[in-house]
Coordinates of C-alpha atoms in Angstrom, one line a residue:
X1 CA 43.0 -186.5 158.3
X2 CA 45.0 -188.7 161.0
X3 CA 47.1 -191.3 159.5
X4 CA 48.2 -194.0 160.8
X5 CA 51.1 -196.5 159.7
X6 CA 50.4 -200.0 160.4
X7 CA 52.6 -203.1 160.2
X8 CA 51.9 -203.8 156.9
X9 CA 53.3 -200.6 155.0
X10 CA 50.7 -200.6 152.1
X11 CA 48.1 -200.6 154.8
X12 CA 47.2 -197.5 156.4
X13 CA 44.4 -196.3 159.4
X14 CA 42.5 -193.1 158.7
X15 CA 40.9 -191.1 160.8
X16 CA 39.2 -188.1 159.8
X17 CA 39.1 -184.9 161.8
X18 CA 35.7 -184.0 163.5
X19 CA 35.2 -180.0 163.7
X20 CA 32.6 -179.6 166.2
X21 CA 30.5 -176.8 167.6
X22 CA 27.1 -176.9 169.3
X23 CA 25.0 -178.0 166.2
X24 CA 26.5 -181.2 166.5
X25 CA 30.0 -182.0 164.0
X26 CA 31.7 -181.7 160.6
X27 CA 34.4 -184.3 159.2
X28 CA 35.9 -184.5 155.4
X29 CA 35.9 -188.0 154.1
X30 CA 37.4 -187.6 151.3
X31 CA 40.3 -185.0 150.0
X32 CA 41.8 -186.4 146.4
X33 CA 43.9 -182.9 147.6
X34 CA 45.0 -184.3 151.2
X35 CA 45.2 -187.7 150.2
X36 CA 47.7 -186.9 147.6
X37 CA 49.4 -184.1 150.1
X38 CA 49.3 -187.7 152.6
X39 CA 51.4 -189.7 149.7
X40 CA 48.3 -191.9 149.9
X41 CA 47.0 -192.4 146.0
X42 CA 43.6 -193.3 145.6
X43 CA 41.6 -193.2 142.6
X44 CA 38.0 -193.7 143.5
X45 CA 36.2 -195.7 140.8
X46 CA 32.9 -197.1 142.9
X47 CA 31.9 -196.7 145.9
X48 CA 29.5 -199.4 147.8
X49 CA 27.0 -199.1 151.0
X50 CA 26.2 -201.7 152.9
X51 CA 23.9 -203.1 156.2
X52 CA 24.6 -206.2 158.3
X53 CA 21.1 -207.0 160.0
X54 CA 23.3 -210.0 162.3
X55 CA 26.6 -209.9 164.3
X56 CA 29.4 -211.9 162.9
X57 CA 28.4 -211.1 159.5
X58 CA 31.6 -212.0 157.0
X59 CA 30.7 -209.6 154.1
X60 CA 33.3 -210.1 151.7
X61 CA 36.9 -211.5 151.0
X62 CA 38.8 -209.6 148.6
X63 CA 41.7 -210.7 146.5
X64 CA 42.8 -208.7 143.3
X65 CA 45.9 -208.9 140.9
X66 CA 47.4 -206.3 138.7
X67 CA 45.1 -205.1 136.4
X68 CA 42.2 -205.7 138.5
X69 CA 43.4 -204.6 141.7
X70 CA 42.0 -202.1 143.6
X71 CA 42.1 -200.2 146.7
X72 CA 39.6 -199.9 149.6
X73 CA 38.0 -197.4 151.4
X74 CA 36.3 -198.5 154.2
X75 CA 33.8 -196.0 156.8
X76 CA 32.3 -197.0 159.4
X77 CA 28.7 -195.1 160.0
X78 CA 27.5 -197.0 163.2
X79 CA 28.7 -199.7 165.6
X80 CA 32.1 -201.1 164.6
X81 CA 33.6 -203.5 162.4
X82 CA 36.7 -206.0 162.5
X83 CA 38.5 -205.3 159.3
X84 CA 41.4 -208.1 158.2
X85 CA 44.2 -207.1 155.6
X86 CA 46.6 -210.0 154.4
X87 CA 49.0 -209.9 152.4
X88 CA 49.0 -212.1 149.8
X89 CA 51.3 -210.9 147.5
X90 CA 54.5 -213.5 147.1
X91 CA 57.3 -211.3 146.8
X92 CA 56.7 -208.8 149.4
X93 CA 58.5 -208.8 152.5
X94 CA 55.2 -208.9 154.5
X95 CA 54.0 -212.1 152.9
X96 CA 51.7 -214.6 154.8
X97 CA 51.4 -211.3 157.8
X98 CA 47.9 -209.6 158.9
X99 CA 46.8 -206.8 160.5

């Protein structure tokens, strides 16, 4: 798994490894063993699919506090996607910033 740091500390770009032959590829999405081995902790407690028929689609705005807050996940299966984290939270350093 490729990680990368982004402006926002708390927010993080991951890219899986593709292990490819002629049949086509192989990735690992999910490692609870190389997450933790990343310093990334994760505890998976529901996982959604979705389909966006239109372009431009806004499907959702998320805003949790402690002890409802929760981190995401998000894959992209086909086509791409443009992802917006804020942060929100009025004592960190990174307040009001985006990325």
């Amino acid at each position: 798994m490729h990680v990368e740091a982004l402006s926002i500390p708390d927010i993080k770009l991951l890219t899986p490894v593709k292990h490819g032959d002629s049949r086509g590829f192989f990735s690992e999405i999910f490692s609870q063993r190389d997450f933790q081995s990343l310093g990334l902790s994760f505890e998976c407690v529901q996982e959604n699919f979705s389909f966006s028929q239109q372009r431009n689609t806004v499907r959702g705005l998320h805003w949790q506090t402690p002890p409802f807050a929760q981190a995401k996940l998000v894959q992209v299966l086909s086509g791409s996607i443009f992802d917006v984290a804020v942060d929100l939270r009025r004592n960190s350093p990174w307040y009001g910033q985006h990325v």
